[in-house]
Amino acid sequence: MDVNQFKKGNPEKIVIIGLGYVGLPLAVLFDTKYNVIGYDINPRRIKELKEGYDRTKEVEPEKLKNCQIDFTDNPEKISQAKVIIVTVPTPIDEHNIPDLRPILSASKTVGKYMKKGSIVVYESTVYPGLTEEECVPILEKESGLKWKEDFNVGYSPERVNPGDKQHTIDKIKKVVAGDTPEITEFLAGLYGEVITAGIHKAPNIKTAEAAKVIENTQRDLNIALMNELSIIFNKMGIDTKEVLEAASTKWNFLRFEPGLVGGHCQIGSEYITVKQGNKIFETTFKDFVEKIKPKKIVNFYGTDLIFPQESIEVLSFDPVKENFDFLPVRVFTKRKYDNLLKIKLSSGQEIVVSDKHPFIVKNKDSYDGKLACQLQKGDEIPLTSKLPTIYKNQEINLIDTIKDTNLIDKLRIKPINKKWKDFDKFTNYIAKNYLGKKVSNYFYNNYLPLKEYLKIREYFIKHYSEKDLVIVSGRGPSFGSMPAVIEVDTEFARFVGYYLSEGCLTQDKKSSRIRLTLNKQERQLLQDIKSILSRWRISYSIYEDKKFDSLTIKISNKVFGYLIEKLELGKNSYDTKIPDILMYNTDEVRIELLKGLFRGDGGVSVCKGTPKISYFTSSKVLYHQITLLLLNFGIFPFHQKRKGYIEIYKISDLRKMKDFFLDSKREKLENALQTKKDGESKNYYIDDKFFIVKVKEIQPLKDEEYVYSLEVPKSKNYITTGGVITHNCIGVDPYYLTFKAQAIGYHPEVILAGRRINDYMGKYVAENTVKKLIKAGKPVKGSKVLILGLTFKENISDIRNTKVIDVYNELKEYGVEVYIYDPYAYPDEVKHEYGIELLDNIEKHTPYDAVIVAVKHKPFIEELDFKQYKKLMNNGGIPILIDVKGIYNKEKALKEGFLYWRL
């Protein structure tokens, strides 16, 4: 193919796919020599370009009006071109994930309309290998043509610096590479006609792709170094800008300014603790992720990145507050994997993870990360020790629980030890004009049908408490009652424990029956259950089974049965679980729950004078919950080979559990503990806030199965099976190069470290703004902060990947009222991308409590001075100026009376 065939006056054409910051300047440059079609999927963009208007401001209106480019949003015109250059964006989305959809979608469109003999050239930023591994198969599939026989591909990385009028596209050396030496030569000639800076011919496409990636990576790492130094210097009271000015006097010092720069997992049967809406529950990865309602699913190299539709939190260790808490999850992941490891711990528990799953490992006085494949026997792993308390002083209003069920037709409401007439402020509403029927029987029999009570309930609860009421059903022998309001207290917790270990629920059309079965010798246990039921005014019967030497307590009560069902305690031994209202209650309540569980299913044995406590459950969820509860009280459970079976050996732990038992079990434990002293355990120890266990065995598994993970941005960890505190699996990375590196089995430590620092800077700026507000004596919540600039860099309208949004979001978390003014950004784009209304007038919400200059826009430098800033913050307080870009003189700012801070 000859380059001259594409020159004006000749038949062949070049089409540019995507007319943004990269594509439009390239199209205009090519138009000086070649026949050019400019294609974009946005009809509005095409209309503006035909009218001579470029909203990116990369091309002057005069050049645009005088060009001969055939602007179109009709994809059929792609078939008119022999050379197809793809310049669509490959952005990092709001979750820091490279979004490949635009380039893959463009490849589908190109494949559909390209013709035999075409050359498809990609300029978009990609990881090494994407052109040939991802794009080529799409082109072949859509076109029906064969690569290197019917069409060829090339790569020439874009190097446009938006807003830079000095280093324009023709003045930047162009790297080109083709899939054959002949195509490389053709591309060198094609671009060489318009690029005055010269051409560099890369040996292959992957090399050209890698060259583009490392340009940005190198810059990012240098800025990350400056950002980290800025944080350190700030803590030392040293001005970073002054340090840079001094250091840059050496000829070979590269001056980069600090600023805002834009995995693997566990098998599905491992547990996490989730807070979703108003519910907290323990669940396996598989059960939860498979049912998640996604806002978006992104697939990369076979990994599904699942972004949840609603807010989801998981149990984590918060390193800032140094406690265990529920923290937000950004993304869940799912993929197939076959290189798994079973990690057995000295506690007896086992976890199956991928070989690249990062563990948290204790290293002397610190905690480090280690991949599962790097673990060694004896490595120390932390376990949780304390559960958060979410619920306190809870009550269950049974009227609210059953009011929307078909039970209301069969139930009545009665006062406790009173007459309706005693409720003088309510009596007037038990009347025909309110209920529409005769009411004399209600007073005579001292009851109200629940259906009728609900009609006038608002008048009762306005003056009285429903704790004074009971719900009754049936008459005569089938009569049953229950308090309208039950307190979630120690007795309630203990009874739930009894039910979970000894109970079952059966239901039919007539009634619900709860049965608790216990040994006939457990008289104290029987008495405790009877006492609780009597307090609740619940009738029961007891019958004896001589064959099994047992007693069964039977409760026939529809309301109570419905409550058991509503609490989702389970109907048999395989699906029992602790409700969140108890699991995450106070320790006073939780300890009574454990008493109920162990009095039912716990065992005490003594071998050669040494006691131990055991517990078994067939329910996997309950087994996990009991493990967490025991750890919460500083009691260490050892997990046995038999699934669902744990034992407690340590004498100090057994002493803590003495009150867990009654009757003969307690007597046996007390006698055995009289002469026993506590000893050291070789299997675990306690370190500050954690239990520490050791890696005992690592077993490779080769079975392929789905593995799952999640990312908690704030804490970088979550609690999994058996209370193990495990590190975030790295499911999302900001760079294409890191994606590719991990796909071939390498974890790029330096790149990721730099990215983590840069991702933190938005939060760092916000935190220092808050510190200045506090220092100025201003309340943080409700204060007004103006941010000047939102775009990715100065003097352009590009808002993609801007890190200023992190400053905005972090300040909002503190309760600050945040406003943004940017003369370059387009309000409609900002509204669509971030949901933020830009200020159309910088003074709209004056006076502000602080101003953050986030972007070095020309108008901010030329039109705003210290006098103007004081005017914007004229509220009688100390003006606060946060100078992210180091625009202003520090001494002058302080002299003018500003509380001044800069990176």
Short mmCIF file of C-alpha atoms in Angstrom, two decimals, residues 484-831:
data_model
loop_
_atom_site.label_atom_id
_atom_site.label_comp_id
_atom_site.label_asym_id
_atom_site.label_seq_id
_atom_site.Cartn_x
_atom_site.Cartn_y
_atom_site.Cartn_z
CA ALA A 484 -47.20 -7.30 73.13
CA VAL A 485 -43.63 -6.07 73.66
CA ILE A 486 -40.65 -8.29 74.48
CA GLU A 487 -37.39 -6.82 75.69
CA VAL A 488 -34.26 -8.14 74.00
CA ASP A 489 -32.53 -8.68 77.33
CA THR A 490 -30.45 -11.35 79.03
CA GLU A 491 -33.40 -13.72 79.52
CA PHE A 492 -34.45 -13.37 75.90
CA ALA A 493 -30.87 -14.11 74.80
CA ARG A 494 -30.63 -17.15 77.04
CA PHE A 495 -33.93 -18.56 75.77
CA VAL A 496 -32.84 -18.11 72.14
CA GLY A 497 -29.68 -20.04 73.06
CA TYR A 498 -31.85 -22.82 74.52
CA TYR A 499 -33.95 -22.93 71.37
CA LEU A 500 -30.93 -23.03 69.06
CA SER A 501 -29.44 -25.98 70.93
CA GLU A 502 -32.51 -27.89 72.09
CA GLY A 503 -35.49 -26.61 70.14
CA CYS A 504 -37.48 -27.16 66.98
CA LEU A 505 -40.50 -25.51 65.36
CA THR A 506 -43.41 -27.26 63.68
CA GLN A 507 -46.41 -25.56 62.14
CA ASP A 508 -49.81 -26.53 60.79
CA LYS A 509 -52.98 -24.64 59.90
CA LYS A 510 -54.21 -24.60 63.49
CA SER A 511 -51.12 -23.85 65.53
CA SER A 512 -47.37 -23.41 65.83
CA ARG A 513 -45.53 -25.70 68.23
CA ILE A 514 -42.14 -25.04 69.75
CA ARG A 515 -40.49 -27.97 71.48
CA LEU A 516 -37.44 -27.93 73.75
CA THR A 517 -36.03 -31.32 74.74
CA LEU A 518 -33.62 -31.78 77.66
CA ASN A 519 -32.26 -34.46 79.91
CA LYS A 520 -34.57 -35.35 82.77
CA GLN A 521 -31.75 -34.71 85.26
CA GLU A 522 -31.29 -31.09 84.14
CA ARG A 523 -33.61 -29.65 86.78
CA GLN A 524 -31.96 -26.23 87.07
CA LEU A 525 -32.08 -25.84 83.30
CA LEU A 526 -35.76 -26.82 83.27
CA GLN A 527 -36.50 -24.33 86.03
CA ASP A 528 -34.77 -21.49 84.15
CA ILE A 529 -36.80 -22.17 80.99
CA LYS A 530 -40.06 -22.33 82.97
CA SER A 531 -39.17 -19.06 84.73
CA ILE A 532 -38.61 -17.24 81.44
CA LEU A 533 -41.85 -18.54 79.92
CA SER A 534 -43.80 -17.56 83.05
CA ARG A 535 -42.40 -14.06 82.89
CA TRP A 536 -43.62 -13.84 79.31
CA ARG A 537 -47.05 -15.24 80.33
CA ILE A 538 -46.63 -18.09 77.85
CA SER A 539 -48.46 -21.34 78.58
CA TYR A 540 -46.64 -24.63 78.09
CA SER A 541 -46.92 -28.32 78.83
CA ILE A 542 -44.24 -30.86 79.80
CA TYR A 543 -44.23 -34.52 78.92
CA GLU A 544 -41.74 -37.25 79.71
CA ASP A 545 -40.13 -39.72 77.34
CA LYS A 546 -39.07 -42.67 79.50
CA LYS A 547 -37.34 -44.43 76.62
CA PHE A 548 -34.82 -41.58 76.16
CA ASP A 549 -34.94 -40.36 79.77
CA SER A 550 -35.85 -36.88 78.55
CA LEU A 551 -38.36 -34.11 79.15
CA THR A 552 -39.98 -32.06 76.39
CA ILE A 553 -41.44 -28.63 76.92
CA LYS A 554 -44.18 -27.96 74.36
CA ILE A 555 -45.44 -24.45 73.59
CA SER A 556 -48.50 -24.11 71.34
CA ASN A 557 -48.65 -20.42 70.53
CA LYS A 558 -49.14 -18.92 67.07
CA VAL A 559 -47.62 -15.56 67.96
CA PHE A 560 -44.56 -17.08 69.60
CA GLY A 561 -44.12 -19.46 66.66
CA TYR A 562 -44.32 -16.55 64.24
CA LEU A 563 -41.68 -14.67 66.27
CA ILE A 564 -39.31 -17.66 66.11
CA GLU A 565 -39.84 -17.82 62.37
CA LYS A 566 -39.41 -14.05 61.95
CA LEU A 567 -36.11 -14.13 63.85
CA GLU A 568 -34.93 -16.73 61.30
CA LEU A 569 -33.54 -18.96 64.04
CA GLY A 570 -34.01 -21.99 61.83
CA LYS A 571 -36.39 -24.92 61.95
CA ASN A 572 -33.92 -27.74 62.53
CA SER A 573 -30.34 -28.41 63.64
CA TYR A 574 -28.89 -27.84 60.16
CA ASP A 575 -30.09 -24.30 59.55
CA THR A 576 -30.01 -22.74 63.03
CA LYS A 577 -28.32 -19.36 63.41
CA ILE A 578 -28.10 -16.48 65.85
CA PRO A 579 -30.11 -13.37 64.89
CA ASP A 580 -28.16 -10.16 64.45
CA ILE A 581 -30.13 -8.45 67.21
CA LEU A 582 -28.31 -10.77 69.67
CA MET A 583 -25.05 -11.47 67.82
CA TYR A 584 -24.22 -7.76 67.72
CA ASN A 585 -25.76 -6.72 71.03
CA THR A 586 -23.96 -5.83 74.25
CA ASP A 587 -21.58 -8.29 75.91
CA GLU A 588 -24.05 -8.61 78.78
CA VAL A 589 -26.62 -10.00 76.34
CA ARG A 590 -24.14 -12.04 74.30
CA ILE A 591 -22.77 -13.90 77.30
CA GLU A 592 -26.27 -15.06 78.22
CA LEU A 593 -26.78 -16.27 74.66
CA LEU A 594 -23.65 -18.40 74.99
CA LYS A 595 -24.93 -19.78 78.28
CA GLY A 596 -28.12 -20.92 76.59
CA LEU A 597 -26.17 -22.54 73.75
CA PHE A 598 -23.68 -24.39 75.95
CA ARG A 599 -26.26 -25.49 78.52
CA GLY A 600 -28.06 -27.14 75.66
CA ASP A 601 -25.35 -28.59 73.41
CA GLY A 602 -22.17 -28.02 75.39
CA GLY A 603 -20.34 -30.85 77.09
CA VAL A 604 -17.95 -31.13 80.03
CA SER A 605 -15.49 -34.02 80.25
CA VAL A 606 -12.54 -34.83 82.51
CA CYS A 607 -9.67 -37.05 81.38
CA LYS A 608 -6.98 -37.91 83.95
CA GLY A 609 -8.08 -34.97 86.04
CA THR A 610 -7.88 -32.50 83.14
CA PRO A 611 -11.19 -30.89 82.14
CA LYS A 612 -12.29 -29.66 78.73
CA ILE A 613 -15.47 -28.17 77.29
CA SER A 614 -16.83 -29.23 73.93
CA TYR A 615 -19.56 -28.03 71.61
CA PHE A 616 -21.04 -29.49 68.45
CA THR A 617 -23.51 -28.14 65.93
CA SER A 618 -24.64 -29.37 62.53
CA SER A 619 -25.24 -25.78 61.42
CA LYS A 620 -22.25 -24.30 59.56
CA VAL A 621 -23.42 -20.72 60.17
CA LEU A 622 -23.95 -21.30 63.89
CA TYR A 623 -20.52 -22.94 64.13
CA HIS A 624 -18.91 -19.82 62.63
CA GLN A 625 -20.96 -17.50 64.87
CA ILE A 626 -20.07 -19.36 68.07
CA THR A 627 -16.38 -19.17 67.13
CA LEU A 628 -16.64 -15.37 66.80
CA LEU A 629 -18.57 -15.08 70.09
CA LEU A 630 -16.04 -17.12 72.05
CA LEU A 631 -13.17 -15.07 70.66
CA ASN A 632 -15.10 -11.94 71.62
CA PHE A 633 -14.94 -13.03 75.28
CA GLY A 634 -11.27 -13.97 75.12
CA ILE A 635 -12.06 -17.70 74.99
CA PHE A 636 -10.04 -19.66 72.47
CA PRO A 637 -11.81 -22.53 70.65
CA PHE A 638 -9.82 -25.38 69.09
CA HIS A 639 -11.40 -26.73 65.90
CA GLN A 640 -11.49 -30.50 65.62
CA LYS A 641 -11.39 -32.74 62.55
CA ARG A 642 -15.07 -33.49 62.93
CA LYS A 643 -16.87 -30.62 61.21
CA GLY A 644 -18.86 -28.44 63.59
CA TYR A 645 -16.99 -29.65 66.69
CA ILE A 646 -14.88 -27.39 68.94
CA GLU A 647 -13.11 -27.90 72.25
CA ILE A 648 -11.82 -25.46 74.88
CA TYR A 649 -8.81 -26.61 76.92
CA LYS A 650 -7.17 -23.58 78.51
CA ILE A 651 -7.87 -23.51 82.26
CA SER A 652 -8.36 -19.73 82.36
CA ASP A 653 -10.94 -20.06 79.57
CA LEU A 654 -12.71 -22.87 81.41
CA ARG A 655 -12.96 -20.70 84.52
CA LYS A 656 -14.62 -17.97 82.42
CA MET A 657 -17.15 -20.57 81.25
CA LYS A 658 -18.09 -21.98 84.65
CA ASP A 659 -21.42 -20.13 84.66
CA PHE A 660 -22.19 -21.43 81.19
CA PHE A 661 -23.44 -24.65 82.79
CA LEU A 662 -26.01 -25.83 85.33
CA ASP A 663 -26.75 -29.07 87.16
CA SER A 664 -24.21 -31.91 86.99
CA LYS A 665 -22.15 -30.36 84.19
CA ARG A 666 -21.37 -27.34 86.33
CA GLU A 667 -20.57 -29.48 89.35
CA LYS A 668 -18.16 -31.61 87.30
CA LEU A 669 -16.40 -28.52 85.92
CA GLU A 670 -16.09 -26.83 89.31
CA ASN A 671 -14.58 -29.95 90.90
CA ALA A 672 -12.05 -30.38 88.11
CA LEU A 673 -10.95 -26.74 88.22
CA GLN A 674 -10.24 -26.66 91.96
CA THR A 675 -6.64 -27.89 91.71
CA LYS A 676 -5.78 -26.89 88.16
CA LYS A 677 -3.43 -24.05 87.24
CA ASP A 678 -3.27 -22.23 83.95
CA GLY A 679 -0.41 -22.98 81.57
CA GLU A 680 0.97 -21.47 78.39
CA SER A 681 -0.49 -22.52 75.06
CA LYS A 682 1.82 -23.40 72.18
CA ASN A 683 -0.97 -22.95 69.65
CA TYR A 684 -1.86 -19.29 70.19
CA TYR A 685 -1.21 -16.16 72.21
CA ILE A 686 -2.90 -12.77 72.65
CA ASP A 687 -1.22 -9.67 71.24
CA ASP A 688 -2.96 -6.43 72.14
CA LYS A 689 -6.23 -6.57 70.18
CA PHE A 690 -5.74 -9.89 68.40
CA PHE A 691 -5.41 -13.59 68.97
CA ILE A 692 -2.32 -14.85 67.13
CA VAL A 693 -2.24 -18.36 65.65
CA LYS A 694 0.43 -20.08 63.58
CA VAL A 695 0.45 -21.61 60.13
CA LYS A 696 0.69 -25.34 60.76
CA GLU A 697 0.37 -26.85 57.30
CA ILE A 698 0.05 -25.71 53.67
CA GLN A 699 -1.52 -28.15 51.23
CA PRO A 700 -1.77 -27.48 47.46
CA LEU A 701 -5.12 -28.21 45.80
CA LYS A 702 -5.49 -28.50 42.04
CA ASP A 703 -9.26 -28.56 41.67
CA GLU A 704 -10.59 -25.66 39.59
CA GLU A 705 -13.46 -23.74 41.14
CA TYR A 706 -14.83 -20.26 41.52
CA VAL A 707 -13.03 -17.98 43.94
CA TYR A 708 -14.45 -14.77 45.41
CA SER A 709 -13.17 -11.65 47.07
CA LEU A 710 -14.00 -8.08 48.02
CA GLU A 711 -12.28 -4.75 48.55
CA VAL A 712 -12.70 -2.54 51.64
CA PRO A 713 -10.93 0.71 50.66
CA LYS A 714 -10.79 2.17 54.17
CA SER A 715 -9.26 -0.73 56.12
CA LYS A 716 -7.83 -2.98 53.39
CA ASN A 717 -8.97 -6.06 55.36
CA TYR A 718 -12.00 -8.11 56.35
CA ILE A 719 -12.89 -10.89 58.79
CA THR A 720 -13.35 -14.33 57.30
CA THR A 721 -13.91 -17.92 58.45
CA GLY A 722 -13.06 -18.54 62.10
CA GLY A 723 -12.28 -14.87 62.75
CA VAL A 724 -9.16 -14.73 60.54
CA ILE A 725 -8.28 -11.13 59.68
CA THR A 726 -7.28 -11.26 56.04
CA HIS A 727 -5.97 -8.58 53.69
CA ASN A 728 -7.98 -7.23 50.78
CA CYS A 729 -7.44 -9.23 47.68
CA ILE A 730 -6.26 -6.75 45.04
CA GLY A 731 -9.12 -7.01 42.58
CA VAL A 732 -8.77 -3.57 41.01
CA ASP A 733 -5.67 -1.67 39.91
CA PRO A 734 -5.37 1.74 38.34
CA TYR A 735 -2.87 0.84 35.65
CA TYR A 736 -3.12 -1.33 32.60
CA LEU A 737 0.44 -2.48 33.17
CA THR A 738 -0.37 -3.82 36.64
CA PHE A 739 -3.31 -5.75 35.22
CA LYS A 740 -1.10 -7.40 32.63
CA ALA A 741 1.71 -8.00 35.12
CA GLN A 742 -0.60 -9.86 37.48
CA ALA A 743 -2.16 -11.78 34.61
CA ILE A 744 1.28 -13.28 33.92
CA GLY A 745 1.92 -13.98 37.59
CA TYR A 746 3.91 -10.93 38.76
CA HIS A 747 2.79 -8.54 41.47
CA PRO A 748 4.18 -5.05 40.69
CA GLU A 749 5.04 -3.76 44.16
CA VAL A 750 6.62 -0.40 43.22
CA ILE A 751 3.88 0.70 40.82
CA LEU A 752 1.12 -0.23 43.22
CA ALA A 753 2.88 1.46 46.14
CA GLY A 754 3.11 4.69 44.15
CA ARG A 755 -0.51 4.46 43.10
CA ARG A 756 -1.65 3.94 46.70
CA ILE A 757 0.18 7.08 47.78
CA ASN A 758 -1.34 9.15 44.96
CA ASP A 759 -4.82 7.78 45.63
CA TYR A 760 -4.45 8.90 49.26
CA MET A 761 -3.62 12.53 48.46
CA GLY A 762 -7.21 13.69 48.03
CA LYS A 763 -8.01 12.45 51.52
CA TYR A 764 -4.79 14.02 52.83
CA VAL A 765 -5.71 17.46 51.47
CA ALA A 766 -9.22 17.17 52.96
CA GLU A 767 -7.86 16.12 56.36
CA ASN A 768 -5.53 19.12 56.50
CA THR A 769 -8.39 21.42 55.52
CA VAL A 770 -10.41 20.07 58.44
CA LYS A 771 -7.43 20.59 60.79
CA LYS A 772 -7.23 24.24 59.71
CA LEU A 773 -10.99 24.71 60.29
CA ILE A 774 -10.58 23.35 63.81
CA LYS A 775 -7.51 25.53 64.43
CA ALA A 776 -9.51 28.58 63.29
CA GLY A 777 -12.20 27.72 65.84
CA LYS A 778 -14.79 26.91 63.21
CA PRO A 779 -17.23 23.99 63.51
CA VAL A 780 -16.36 21.42 60.86
CA LYS A 781 -19.90 20.20 60.31
CA GLY A 782 -21.82 22.80 58.36
CA SER A 783 -18.76 24.88 57.44
CA LYS A 784 -18.59 26.13 53.85
CA VAL A 785 -15.55 25.34 51.70
CA LEU A 786 -14.96 26.56 48.14
CA ILE A 787 -12.83 24.41 45.82
CA LEU A 788 -11.31 26.25 42.89
CA GLY A 789 -10.79 23.89 39.97
CA LEU A 790 -12.04 20.39 39.18
CA THR A 791 -10.39 19.45 35.88
CA PHE A 792 -7.61 16.89 35.51
CA LYS A 793 -5.04 19.64 34.91
CA GLU A 794 -4.82 23.39 34.39
CA ASN A 795 -6.50 25.34 31.59
CA ILE A 796 -8.40 22.42 30.02
CA SER A 797 -11.95 21.13 30.33
CA ASP A 798 -11.04 17.44 30.81
CA ILE A 799 -12.59 16.14 34.05
CA ARG A 800 -11.72 12.47 33.44
CA ASN A 801 -9.81 10.84 36.31
CA THR A 802 -9.58 14.05 38.32
CA LYS A 803 -8.52 13.48 41.91
CA VAL A 804 -10.07 16.74 43.10
CA ILE A 805 -13.29 14.76 43.40
CA ASP A 806 -11.64 12.79 46.24
CA VAL A 807 -11.13 16.04 48.18
CA TYR A 808 -14.79 16.93 47.60
CA ASN A 809 -16.11 13.53 48.71
CA GLU A 810 -13.89 13.35 51.79
CA LEU A 811 -14.98 16.81 52.98
CA LYS A 812 -18.62 15.82 52.46
CA GLU A 813 -17.98 12.83 54.76
CA TYR A 814 -17.04 15.33 57.50
CA GLY A 815 -20.35 17.15 57.04
CA VAL A 816 -18.77 20.13 55.24
CA GLU A 817 -20.83 22.08 52.69
CA VAL A 818 -18.58 21.97 49.61
CA TYR A 819 -18.86 24.11 46.47
CA ILE A 820 -16.78 23.90 43.28
CA TYR A 821 -16.03 26.65 40.80
CA ASP A 822 -14.22 25.85 37.54
CA PRO A 823 -14.33 28.20 34.53
CA TYR A 824 -13.07 25.48 32.18
CA ALA A 825 -15.20 22.46 33.10
CA TYR A 826 -18.59 21.97 31.41
CA PRO A 827 -21.40 22.00 34.01
CA ASP A 828 -23.47 19.38 32.17
CA GLU A 829 -20.52 16.96 32.00
CA VAL A 830 -19.74 17.47 35.71
CA LYS A 831 -23.38 16.91 36.61
#
